[in-house]
GROMACS .gro file of C-alpha atoms in nm:
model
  420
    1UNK     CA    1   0.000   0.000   0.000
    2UNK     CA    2   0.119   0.336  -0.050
    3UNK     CA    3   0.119   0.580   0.212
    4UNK     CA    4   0.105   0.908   0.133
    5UNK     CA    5   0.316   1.117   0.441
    6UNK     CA    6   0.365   1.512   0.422
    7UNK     CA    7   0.601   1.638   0.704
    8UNK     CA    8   0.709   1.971   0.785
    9UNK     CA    9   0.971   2.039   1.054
   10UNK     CA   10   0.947   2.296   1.291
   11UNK     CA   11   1.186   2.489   1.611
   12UNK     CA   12   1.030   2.535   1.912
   13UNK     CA   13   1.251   2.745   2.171
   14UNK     CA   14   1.150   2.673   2.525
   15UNK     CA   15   1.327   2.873   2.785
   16UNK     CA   16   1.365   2.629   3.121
   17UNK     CA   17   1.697   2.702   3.337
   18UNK     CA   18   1.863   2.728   3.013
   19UNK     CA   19   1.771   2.694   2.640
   20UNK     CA   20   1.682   2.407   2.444
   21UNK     CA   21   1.603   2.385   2.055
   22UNK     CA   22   1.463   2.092   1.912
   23UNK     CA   23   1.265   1.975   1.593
   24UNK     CA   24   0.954   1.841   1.563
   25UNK     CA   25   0.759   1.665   1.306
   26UNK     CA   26   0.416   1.680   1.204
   27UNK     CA   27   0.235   1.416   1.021
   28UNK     CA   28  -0.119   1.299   0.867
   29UNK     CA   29  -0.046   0.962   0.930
   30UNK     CA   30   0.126   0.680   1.108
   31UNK     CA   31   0.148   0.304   1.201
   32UNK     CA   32  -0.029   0.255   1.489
   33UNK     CA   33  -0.020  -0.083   1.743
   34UNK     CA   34  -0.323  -0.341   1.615
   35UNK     CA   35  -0.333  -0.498   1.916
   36UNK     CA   36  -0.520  -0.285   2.128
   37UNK     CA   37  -0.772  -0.398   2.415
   38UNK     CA   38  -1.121  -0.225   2.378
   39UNK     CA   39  -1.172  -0.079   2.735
   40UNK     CA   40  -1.524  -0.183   2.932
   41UNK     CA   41  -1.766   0.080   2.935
   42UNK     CA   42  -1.874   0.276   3.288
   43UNK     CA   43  -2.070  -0.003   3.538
   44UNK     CA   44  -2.416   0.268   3.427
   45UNK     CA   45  -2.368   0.193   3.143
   46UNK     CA   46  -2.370   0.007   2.789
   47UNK     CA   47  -2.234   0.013   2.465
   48UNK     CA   48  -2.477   0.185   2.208
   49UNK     CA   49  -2.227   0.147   1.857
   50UNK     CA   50  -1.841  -0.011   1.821
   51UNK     CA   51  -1.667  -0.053   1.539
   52UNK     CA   52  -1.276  -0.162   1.689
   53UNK     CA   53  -1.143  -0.384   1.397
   54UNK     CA   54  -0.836  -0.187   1.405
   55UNK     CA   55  -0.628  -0.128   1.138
   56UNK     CA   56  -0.219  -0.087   1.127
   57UNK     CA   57  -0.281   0.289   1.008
   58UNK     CA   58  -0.374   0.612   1.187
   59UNK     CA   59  -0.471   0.917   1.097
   60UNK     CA   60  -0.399   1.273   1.251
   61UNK     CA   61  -0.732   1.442   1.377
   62UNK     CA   62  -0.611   1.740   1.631
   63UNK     CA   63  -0.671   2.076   1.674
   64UNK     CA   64  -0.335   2.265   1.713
   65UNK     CA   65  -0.208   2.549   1.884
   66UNK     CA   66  -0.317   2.921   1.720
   67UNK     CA   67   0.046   2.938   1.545
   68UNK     CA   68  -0.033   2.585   1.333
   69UNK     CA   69  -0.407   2.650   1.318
   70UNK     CA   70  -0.346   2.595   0.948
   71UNK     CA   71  -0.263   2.248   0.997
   72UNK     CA   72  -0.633   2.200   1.230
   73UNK     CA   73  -0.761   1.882   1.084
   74UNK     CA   74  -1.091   1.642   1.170
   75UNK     CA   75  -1.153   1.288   1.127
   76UNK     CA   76  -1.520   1.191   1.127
   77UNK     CA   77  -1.717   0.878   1.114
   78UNK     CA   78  -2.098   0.787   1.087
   79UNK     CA   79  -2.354   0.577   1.268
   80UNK     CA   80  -2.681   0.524   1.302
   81UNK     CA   81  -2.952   0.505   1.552
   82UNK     CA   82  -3.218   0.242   1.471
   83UNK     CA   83  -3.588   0.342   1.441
   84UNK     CA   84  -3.764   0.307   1.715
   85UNK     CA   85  -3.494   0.438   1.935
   86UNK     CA   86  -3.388   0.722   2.152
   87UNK     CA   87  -2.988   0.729   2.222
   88UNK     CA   88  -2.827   0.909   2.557
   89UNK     CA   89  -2.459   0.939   2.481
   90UNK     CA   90  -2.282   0.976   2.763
   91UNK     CA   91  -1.942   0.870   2.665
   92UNK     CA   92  -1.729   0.843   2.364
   93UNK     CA   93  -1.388   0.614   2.308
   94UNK     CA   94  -1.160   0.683   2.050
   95UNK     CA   95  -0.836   0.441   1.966
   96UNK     CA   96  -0.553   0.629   1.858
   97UNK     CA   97  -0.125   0.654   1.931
   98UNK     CA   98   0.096   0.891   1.966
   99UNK     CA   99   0.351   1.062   2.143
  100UNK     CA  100   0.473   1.152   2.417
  101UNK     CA  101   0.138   1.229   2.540
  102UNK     CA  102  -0.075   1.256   2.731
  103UNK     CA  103  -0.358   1.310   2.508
  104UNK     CA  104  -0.623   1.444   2.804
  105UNK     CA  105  -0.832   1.707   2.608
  106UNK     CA  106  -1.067   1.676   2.288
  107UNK     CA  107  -1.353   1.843   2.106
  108UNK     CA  108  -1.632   1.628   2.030
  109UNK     CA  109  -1.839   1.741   1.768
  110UNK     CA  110  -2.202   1.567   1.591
  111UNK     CA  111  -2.312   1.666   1.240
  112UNK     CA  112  -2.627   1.562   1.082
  113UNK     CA  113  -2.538   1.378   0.765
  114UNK     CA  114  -2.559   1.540   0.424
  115UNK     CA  115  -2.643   1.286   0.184
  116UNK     CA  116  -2.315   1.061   0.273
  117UNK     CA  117  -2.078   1.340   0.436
  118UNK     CA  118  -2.073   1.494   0.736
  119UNK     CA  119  -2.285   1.817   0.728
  120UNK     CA  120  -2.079   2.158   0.729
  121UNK     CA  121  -2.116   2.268   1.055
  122UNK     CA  122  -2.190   2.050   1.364
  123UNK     CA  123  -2.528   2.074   1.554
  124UNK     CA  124  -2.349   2.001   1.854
  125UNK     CA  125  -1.991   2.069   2.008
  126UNK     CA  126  -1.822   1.993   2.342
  127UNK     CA  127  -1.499   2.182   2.308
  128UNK     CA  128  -1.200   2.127   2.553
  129UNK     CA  129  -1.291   1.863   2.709
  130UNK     CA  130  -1.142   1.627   2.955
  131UNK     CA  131  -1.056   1.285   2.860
  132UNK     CA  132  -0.874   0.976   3.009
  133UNK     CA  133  -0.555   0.866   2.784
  134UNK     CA  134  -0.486   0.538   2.776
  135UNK     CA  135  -0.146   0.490   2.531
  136UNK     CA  136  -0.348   0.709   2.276
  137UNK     CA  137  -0.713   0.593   2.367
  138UNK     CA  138  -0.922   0.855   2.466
  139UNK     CA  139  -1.217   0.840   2.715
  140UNK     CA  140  -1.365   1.135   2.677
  141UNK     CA  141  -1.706   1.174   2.921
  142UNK     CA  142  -1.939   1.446   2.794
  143UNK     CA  143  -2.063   1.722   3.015
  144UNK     CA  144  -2.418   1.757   3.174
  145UNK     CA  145  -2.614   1.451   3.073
  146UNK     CA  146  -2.458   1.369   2.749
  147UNK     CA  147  -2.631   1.398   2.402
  148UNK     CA  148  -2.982   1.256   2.329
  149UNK     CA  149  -3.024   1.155   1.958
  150UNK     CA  150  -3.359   1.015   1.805
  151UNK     CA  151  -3.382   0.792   1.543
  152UNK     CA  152  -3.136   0.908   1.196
  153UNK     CA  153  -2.797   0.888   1.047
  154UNK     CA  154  -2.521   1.103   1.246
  155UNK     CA  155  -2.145   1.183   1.255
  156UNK     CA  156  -1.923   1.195   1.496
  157UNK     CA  157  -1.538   1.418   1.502
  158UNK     CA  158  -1.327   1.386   1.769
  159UNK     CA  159  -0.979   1.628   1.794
  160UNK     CA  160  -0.734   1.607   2.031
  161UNK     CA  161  -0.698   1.943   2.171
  162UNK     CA  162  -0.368   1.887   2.395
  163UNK     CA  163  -0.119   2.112   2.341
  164UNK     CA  164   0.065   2.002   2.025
  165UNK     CA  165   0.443   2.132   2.155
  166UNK     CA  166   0.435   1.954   2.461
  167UNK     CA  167   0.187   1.706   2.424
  168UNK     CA  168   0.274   1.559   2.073
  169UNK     CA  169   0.062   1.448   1.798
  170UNK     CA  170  -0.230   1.235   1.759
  171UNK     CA  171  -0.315   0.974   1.495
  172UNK     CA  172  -0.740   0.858   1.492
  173UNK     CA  173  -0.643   0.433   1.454
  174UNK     CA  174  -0.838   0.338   1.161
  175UNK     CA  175  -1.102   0.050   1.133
  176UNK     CA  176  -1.061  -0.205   0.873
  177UNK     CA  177  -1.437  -0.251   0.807
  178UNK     CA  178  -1.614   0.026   0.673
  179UNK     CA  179  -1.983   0.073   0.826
  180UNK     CA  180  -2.235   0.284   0.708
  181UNK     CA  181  -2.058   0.519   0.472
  182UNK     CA  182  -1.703   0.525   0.445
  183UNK     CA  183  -1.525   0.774   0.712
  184UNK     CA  184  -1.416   1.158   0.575
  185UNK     CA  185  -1.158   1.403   0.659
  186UNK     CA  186  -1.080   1.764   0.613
  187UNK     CA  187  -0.769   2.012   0.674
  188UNK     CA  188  -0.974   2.325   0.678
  189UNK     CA  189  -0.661   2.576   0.726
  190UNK     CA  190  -0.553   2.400   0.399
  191UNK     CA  191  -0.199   2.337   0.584
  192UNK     CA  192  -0.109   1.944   0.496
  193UNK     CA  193  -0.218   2.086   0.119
  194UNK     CA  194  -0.515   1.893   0.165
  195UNK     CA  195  -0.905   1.996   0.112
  196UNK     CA  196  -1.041   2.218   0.344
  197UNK     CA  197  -1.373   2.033   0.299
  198UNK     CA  198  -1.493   1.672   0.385
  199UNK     CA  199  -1.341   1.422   0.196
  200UNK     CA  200  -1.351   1.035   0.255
  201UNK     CA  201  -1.017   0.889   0.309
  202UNK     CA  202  -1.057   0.642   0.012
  203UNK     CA  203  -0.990   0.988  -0.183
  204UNK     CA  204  -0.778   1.167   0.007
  205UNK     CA  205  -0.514   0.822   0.051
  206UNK     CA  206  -0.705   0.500  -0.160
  207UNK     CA  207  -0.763   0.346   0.177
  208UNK     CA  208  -1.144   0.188   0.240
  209UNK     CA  209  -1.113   0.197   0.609
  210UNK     CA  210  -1.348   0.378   0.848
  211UNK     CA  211  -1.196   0.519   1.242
  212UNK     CA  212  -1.258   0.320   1.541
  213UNK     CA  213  -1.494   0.432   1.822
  214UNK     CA  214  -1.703   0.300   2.083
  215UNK     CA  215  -2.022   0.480   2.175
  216UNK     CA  216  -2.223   0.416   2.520
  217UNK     CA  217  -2.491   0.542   2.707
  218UNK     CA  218  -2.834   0.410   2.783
  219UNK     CA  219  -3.132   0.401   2.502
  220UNK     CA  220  -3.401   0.575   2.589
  221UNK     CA  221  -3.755   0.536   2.755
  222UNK     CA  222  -3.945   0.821   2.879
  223UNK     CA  223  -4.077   0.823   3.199
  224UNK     CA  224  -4.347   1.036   3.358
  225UNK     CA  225  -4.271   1.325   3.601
  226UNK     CA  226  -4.503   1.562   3.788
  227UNK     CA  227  -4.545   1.915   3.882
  228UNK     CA  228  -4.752   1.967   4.250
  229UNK     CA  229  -4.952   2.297   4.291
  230UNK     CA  230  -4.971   2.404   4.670
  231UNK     CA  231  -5.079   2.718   4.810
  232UNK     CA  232  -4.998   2.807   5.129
  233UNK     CA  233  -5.265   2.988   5.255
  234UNK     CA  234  -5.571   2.820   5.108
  235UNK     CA  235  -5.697   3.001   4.869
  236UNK     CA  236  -5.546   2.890   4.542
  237UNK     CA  237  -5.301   3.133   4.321
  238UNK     CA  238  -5.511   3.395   4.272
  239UNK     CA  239  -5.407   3.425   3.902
  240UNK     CA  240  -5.086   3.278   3.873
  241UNK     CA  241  -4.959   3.012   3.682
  242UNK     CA  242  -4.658   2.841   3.547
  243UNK     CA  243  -4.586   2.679   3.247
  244UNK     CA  244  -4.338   2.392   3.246
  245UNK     CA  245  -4.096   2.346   2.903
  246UNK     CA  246  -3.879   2.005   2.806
  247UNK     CA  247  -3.577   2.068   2.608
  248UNK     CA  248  -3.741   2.449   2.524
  249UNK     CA  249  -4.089   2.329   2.442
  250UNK     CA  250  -4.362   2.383   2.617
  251UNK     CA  251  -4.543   2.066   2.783
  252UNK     CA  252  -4.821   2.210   3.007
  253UNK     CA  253  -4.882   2.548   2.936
  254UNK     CA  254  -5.023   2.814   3.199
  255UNK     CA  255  -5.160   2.588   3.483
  256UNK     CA  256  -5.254   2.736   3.758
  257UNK     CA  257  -5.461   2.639   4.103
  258UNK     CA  258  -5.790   2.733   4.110
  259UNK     CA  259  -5.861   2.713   4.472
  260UNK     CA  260  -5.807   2.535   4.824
  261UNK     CA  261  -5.409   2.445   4.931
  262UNK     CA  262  -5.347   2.174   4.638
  263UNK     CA  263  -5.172   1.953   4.626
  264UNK     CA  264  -5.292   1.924   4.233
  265UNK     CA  265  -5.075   1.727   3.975
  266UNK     CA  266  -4.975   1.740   3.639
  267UNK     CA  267  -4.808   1.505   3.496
  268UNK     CA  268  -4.533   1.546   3.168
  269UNK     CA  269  -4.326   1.299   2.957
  270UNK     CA  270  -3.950   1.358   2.953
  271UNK     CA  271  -3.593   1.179   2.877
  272UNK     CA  272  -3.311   1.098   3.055
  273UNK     CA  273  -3.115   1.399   2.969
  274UNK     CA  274  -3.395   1.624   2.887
  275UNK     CA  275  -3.375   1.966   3.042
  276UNK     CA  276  -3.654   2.063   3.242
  277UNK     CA  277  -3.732   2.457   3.264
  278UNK     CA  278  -4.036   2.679   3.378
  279UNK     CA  279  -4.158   3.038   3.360
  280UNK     CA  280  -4.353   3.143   3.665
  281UNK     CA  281  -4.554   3.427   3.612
  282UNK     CA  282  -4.789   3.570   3.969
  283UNK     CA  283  -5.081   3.691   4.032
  284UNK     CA  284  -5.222   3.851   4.379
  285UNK     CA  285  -5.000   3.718   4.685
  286UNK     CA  286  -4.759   3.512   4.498
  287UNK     CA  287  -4.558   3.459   4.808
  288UNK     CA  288  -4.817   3.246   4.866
  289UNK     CA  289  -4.745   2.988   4.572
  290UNK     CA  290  -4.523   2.696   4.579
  291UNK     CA  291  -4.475   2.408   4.301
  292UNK     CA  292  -4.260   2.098   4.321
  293UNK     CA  293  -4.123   1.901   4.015
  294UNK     CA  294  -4.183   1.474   4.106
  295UNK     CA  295  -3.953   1.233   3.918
  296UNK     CA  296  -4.080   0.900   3.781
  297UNK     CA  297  -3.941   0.728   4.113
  298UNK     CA  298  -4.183   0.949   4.331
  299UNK     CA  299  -3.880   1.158   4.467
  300UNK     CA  300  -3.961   1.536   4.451
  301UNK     CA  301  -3.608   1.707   4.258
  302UNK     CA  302  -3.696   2.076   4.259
  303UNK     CA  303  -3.937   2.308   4.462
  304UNK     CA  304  -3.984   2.627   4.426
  305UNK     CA  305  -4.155   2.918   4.597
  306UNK     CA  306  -4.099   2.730   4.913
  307UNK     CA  307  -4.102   2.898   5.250
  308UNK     CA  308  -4.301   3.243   5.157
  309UNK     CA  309  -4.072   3.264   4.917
  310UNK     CA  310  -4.218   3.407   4.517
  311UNK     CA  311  -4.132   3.092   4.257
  312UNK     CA  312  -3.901   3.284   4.040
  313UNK     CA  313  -3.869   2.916   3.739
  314UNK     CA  314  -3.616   2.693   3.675
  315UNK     CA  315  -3.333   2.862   3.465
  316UNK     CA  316  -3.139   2.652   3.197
  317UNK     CA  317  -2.870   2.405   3.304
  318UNK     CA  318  -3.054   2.316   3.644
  319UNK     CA  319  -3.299   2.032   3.588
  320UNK     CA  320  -3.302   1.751   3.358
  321UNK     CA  321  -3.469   1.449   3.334
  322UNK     CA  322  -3.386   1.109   3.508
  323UNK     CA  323  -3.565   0.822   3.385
  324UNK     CA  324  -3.547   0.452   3.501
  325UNK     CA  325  -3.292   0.246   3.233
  326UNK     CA  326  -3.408  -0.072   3.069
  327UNK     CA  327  -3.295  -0.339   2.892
  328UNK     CA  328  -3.365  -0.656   2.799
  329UNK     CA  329  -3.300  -1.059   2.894
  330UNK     CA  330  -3.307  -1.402   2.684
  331UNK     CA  331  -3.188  -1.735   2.685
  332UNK     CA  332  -3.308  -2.104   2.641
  333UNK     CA  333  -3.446  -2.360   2.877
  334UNK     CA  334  -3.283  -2.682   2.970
  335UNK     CA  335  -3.333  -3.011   3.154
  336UNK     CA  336  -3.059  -3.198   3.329
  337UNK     CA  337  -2.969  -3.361   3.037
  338UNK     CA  338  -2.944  -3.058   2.831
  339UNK     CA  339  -3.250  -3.109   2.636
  340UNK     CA  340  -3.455  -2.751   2.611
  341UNK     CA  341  -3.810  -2.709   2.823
  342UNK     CA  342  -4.104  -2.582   2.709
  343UNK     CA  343  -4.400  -2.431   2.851
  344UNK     CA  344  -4.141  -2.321   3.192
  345UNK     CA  345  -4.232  -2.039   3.360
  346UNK     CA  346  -3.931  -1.753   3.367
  347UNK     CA  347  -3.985  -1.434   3.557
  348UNK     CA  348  -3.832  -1.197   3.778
  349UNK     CA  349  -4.067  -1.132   4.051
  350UNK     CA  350  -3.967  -0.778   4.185
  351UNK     CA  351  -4.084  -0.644   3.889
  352UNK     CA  352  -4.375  -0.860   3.872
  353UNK     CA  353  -4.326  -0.972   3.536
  354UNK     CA  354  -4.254  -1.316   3.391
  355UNK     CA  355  -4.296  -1.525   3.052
  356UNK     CA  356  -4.329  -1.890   2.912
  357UNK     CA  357  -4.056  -2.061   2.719
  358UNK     CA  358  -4.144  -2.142   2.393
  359UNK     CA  359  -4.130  -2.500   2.221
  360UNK     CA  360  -3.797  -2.457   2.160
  361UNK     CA  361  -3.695  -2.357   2.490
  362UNK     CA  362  -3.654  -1.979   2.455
  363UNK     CA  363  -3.743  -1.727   2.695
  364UNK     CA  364  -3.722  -1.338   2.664
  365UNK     CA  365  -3.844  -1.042   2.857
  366UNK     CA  366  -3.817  -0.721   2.707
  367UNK     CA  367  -3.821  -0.440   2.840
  368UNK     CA  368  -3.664  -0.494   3.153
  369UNK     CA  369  -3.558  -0.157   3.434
  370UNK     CA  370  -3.164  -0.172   3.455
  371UNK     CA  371  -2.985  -0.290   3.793
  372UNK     CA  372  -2.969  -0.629   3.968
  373UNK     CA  373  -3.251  -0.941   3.986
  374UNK     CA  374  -3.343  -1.202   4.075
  375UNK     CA  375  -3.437  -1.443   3.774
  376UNK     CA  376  -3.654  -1.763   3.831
  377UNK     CA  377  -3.719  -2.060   3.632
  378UNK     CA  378  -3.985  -2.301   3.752
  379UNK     CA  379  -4.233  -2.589   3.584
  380UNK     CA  380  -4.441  -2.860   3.739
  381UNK     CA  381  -4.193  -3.141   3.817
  382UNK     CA  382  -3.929  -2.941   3.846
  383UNK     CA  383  -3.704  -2.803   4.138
  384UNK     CA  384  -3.743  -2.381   4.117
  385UNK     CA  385  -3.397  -2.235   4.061
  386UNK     CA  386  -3.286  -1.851   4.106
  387UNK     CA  387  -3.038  -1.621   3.948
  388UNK     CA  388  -2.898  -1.309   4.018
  389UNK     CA  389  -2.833  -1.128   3.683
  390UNK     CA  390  -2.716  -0.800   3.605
  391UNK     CA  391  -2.934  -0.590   3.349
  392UNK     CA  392  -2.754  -0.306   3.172
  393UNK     CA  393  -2.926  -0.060   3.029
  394UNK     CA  394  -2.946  -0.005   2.666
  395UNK     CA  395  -2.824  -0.396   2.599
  396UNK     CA  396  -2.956  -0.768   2.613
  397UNK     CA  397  -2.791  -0.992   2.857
  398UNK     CA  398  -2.823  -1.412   2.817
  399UNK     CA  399  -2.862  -1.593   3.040
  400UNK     CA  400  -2.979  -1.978   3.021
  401UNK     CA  401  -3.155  -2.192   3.294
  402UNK     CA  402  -3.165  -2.513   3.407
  403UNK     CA  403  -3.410  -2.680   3.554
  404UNK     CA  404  -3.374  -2.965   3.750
  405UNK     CA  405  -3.598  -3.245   3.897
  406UNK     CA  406  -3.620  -3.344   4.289
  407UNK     CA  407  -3.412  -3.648   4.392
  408UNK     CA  408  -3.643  -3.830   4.512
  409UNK     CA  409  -4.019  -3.877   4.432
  410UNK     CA  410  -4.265  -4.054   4.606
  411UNK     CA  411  -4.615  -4.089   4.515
  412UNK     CA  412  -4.875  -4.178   4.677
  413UNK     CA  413  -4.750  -3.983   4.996
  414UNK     CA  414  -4.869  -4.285   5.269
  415UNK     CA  415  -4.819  -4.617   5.146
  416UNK     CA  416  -4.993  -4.913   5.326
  417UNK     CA  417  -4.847  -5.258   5.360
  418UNK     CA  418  -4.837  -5.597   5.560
  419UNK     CA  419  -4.541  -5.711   5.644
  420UNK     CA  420  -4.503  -6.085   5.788
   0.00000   0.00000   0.00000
């Protein structure tokens, strides 16, 4: 293969107890270690998207210092989210090397696709950001509560944004399987005397990879929270009301209470990672009003107006939504000898839900709340047996059961006999 390399040396002076000159190289590309380990995601959490067949090639994706800004250059890949589905990103992985490291900060950006390329300008940015190097692999958590994408076809950039003349440079490993559309790059400061717009790298070098990343989070389910009206002295809020907005749209629009002390509910749909916001606007004796935002688990995560105190809303960046994880279980069936079950009864009773295996032995339950259970497996004839599995939101965990019979069997219970 032939590898296309454009270098340009440069002399950095850096004044310490004396002075010290030395040359530097910077690159588009280089040959990166294949045998990486993909790192676990967060215990919260799942994988969403992978793709970490890695390839022996890397490419540079870093945003430099203001004095090489022409040299600024982005790798991005695609993915999709499957219809149907609601994605909270809460962290991204990116394999790369380089040196001498440590690679700790990176913009993240997401761009709508534009009929196979990355659209011009991202729709969302987290710039600066704090990651976790690991020999070149990034874990980069994103702030607040991540990014929640619906159902489409997306991009994803990541930079390293460490300081280039201490830090070193960067190379994006590549992925030798190419999913969804083939991966593009752009050098918008025109530097490396490549374009300045996206390009895929099958162009730009004849190589059909793609980059690797890992994507996790939790897919979404919304939940249901309340808002509680009270009045403090009685006699409702004497025309005031509130309206109550998720992620800038309003959800219940001017509600007030009529009369008496309250409490009176509404209830809204919202998102894990949904902002929550209200405008409060009072009528006679204000002072008087209080409100209280419920979660889905009954736990009350704002009030305001309490104490005699005028509601004055929830402001951006406070309040977003928490909603209870799920995922989802499956597995087959057996008897002692390995043969499947039908007709057994699988279930996890704390959630009061449970199934019937099918002729062939499989089970599923779907959806099921994230955390820890209890799974039982039971069937006429057969000893009931318990498992404690772990459900992880946003992914499927297997887990097969075995049924067993009793020892010993004796029927009738009372048996009558002469003996001589």
């Amino acid at each position: 293969m032939k590898k296309f390399t454009k270098v340009f040396l440069l002399s950095v002076v850096m004044l310490l107890s004396s002075i010290f000159v030395f040359a530097q190289q910077m690159q588009i590309s280089n040959t990166v270690d294949a045998g990486k380990t993909v790192m676990a995601p967060a215990d919260s959490r799942a994988v969403l998207y992978e793709q970490v067949d890695f390839h022996t090639n890397g490419s540079a994706s870093q945003d430099f210092e203001t004095a090489y800004n022409a040299y600024d250059c982005q790798g991005a890949d695609d993915f999709l989210v499957p219809t149907g589905e609601d994605w909270n990103i809460q962290t991204v992985i990116v394999y790369g090397s380089g040196s001498p490291g440590p690679f700790n900060v990176a913009n993240v950006e997401f761009y709508n696709d534009a009929g196979g390329i990355p659209n011009a300008t991202p729709f969302a940015s987290f710039m600066g950001v704090t990651a976790v190097d690991n020999s070149g692999d990034m874990t980069i958590d994103l702030p607040a509560s991540g990014i929640n994408l619906a159902a489409g076809h997306y991009w994803m950039s990541v930079q390293d944004a460490a300081p280039f003349a201490s830090n070193g440079q960067w190379f994006w490993t590549r992925n030798n399987t190419i999913h969804n559309t083939i991966s593009h790059w752009r050098n918008p400061g025109g530097g490396f005397g490549l374009p300045a717009t996206w390009t895929s790298v099958n162009t730009l070098w004849g190589n059909n990879t793609d980059f690797t990343f890992t994507l996790d989070g939790a897919i979404l389910a919304p939940c249901d929270y309340q808002i509680a009206l009270y009045d403090q002295y009685g006699d409702g809020w004497n025309g005031g009301h509130v309206t109550v907005y998720v992620d800038g749209s309003a959800v219940l629009s001017n509600i007030t209470l009529a009369s008496g002390s309250g409490p009176e509910y509404h209830t809204f749909s919202v998102l894990t990672g949904s902002e929550i916001t209200t405008s409060y606007s009072p009528g006679n004796w204000a002072y008087e009003n209080t409100y209280e935002i419920i979660d889905a688990g009954g736990d009350v995560v704002y009030t305001d107006g309490a104490g005699y105190a005028t509601p004055t809303g929830i402001g951006p960046g406070v309040l977003f939504g928490d909603c209870p994880t799920i995922g989802t279980i499956d597995g087959y069936v057996f008897n002692g000898d390995g043969l499947t079950i039908a007709g057994a009864t699988v279930g996890i009773e704390a959630l009061a839900m449970s199934t019937t295996s099918a002729s062939d032995g499989y089970y599923s339950l779907d959806p099921v709340q994230s955390g820890t259970w209890d799974l039982q497996g039971w069937k006429a004839g057969y000893n009931v047996v318990v498992y404690s599995v772990i459900i992880n939101a946003g992914a499927n965990t297997v887990q097969d059961i075995v049924l067993t019979q009793p020892g010993m069997v004796i029927n009738p219970l009372q048996l009558h006999e002469t003996l001589n």
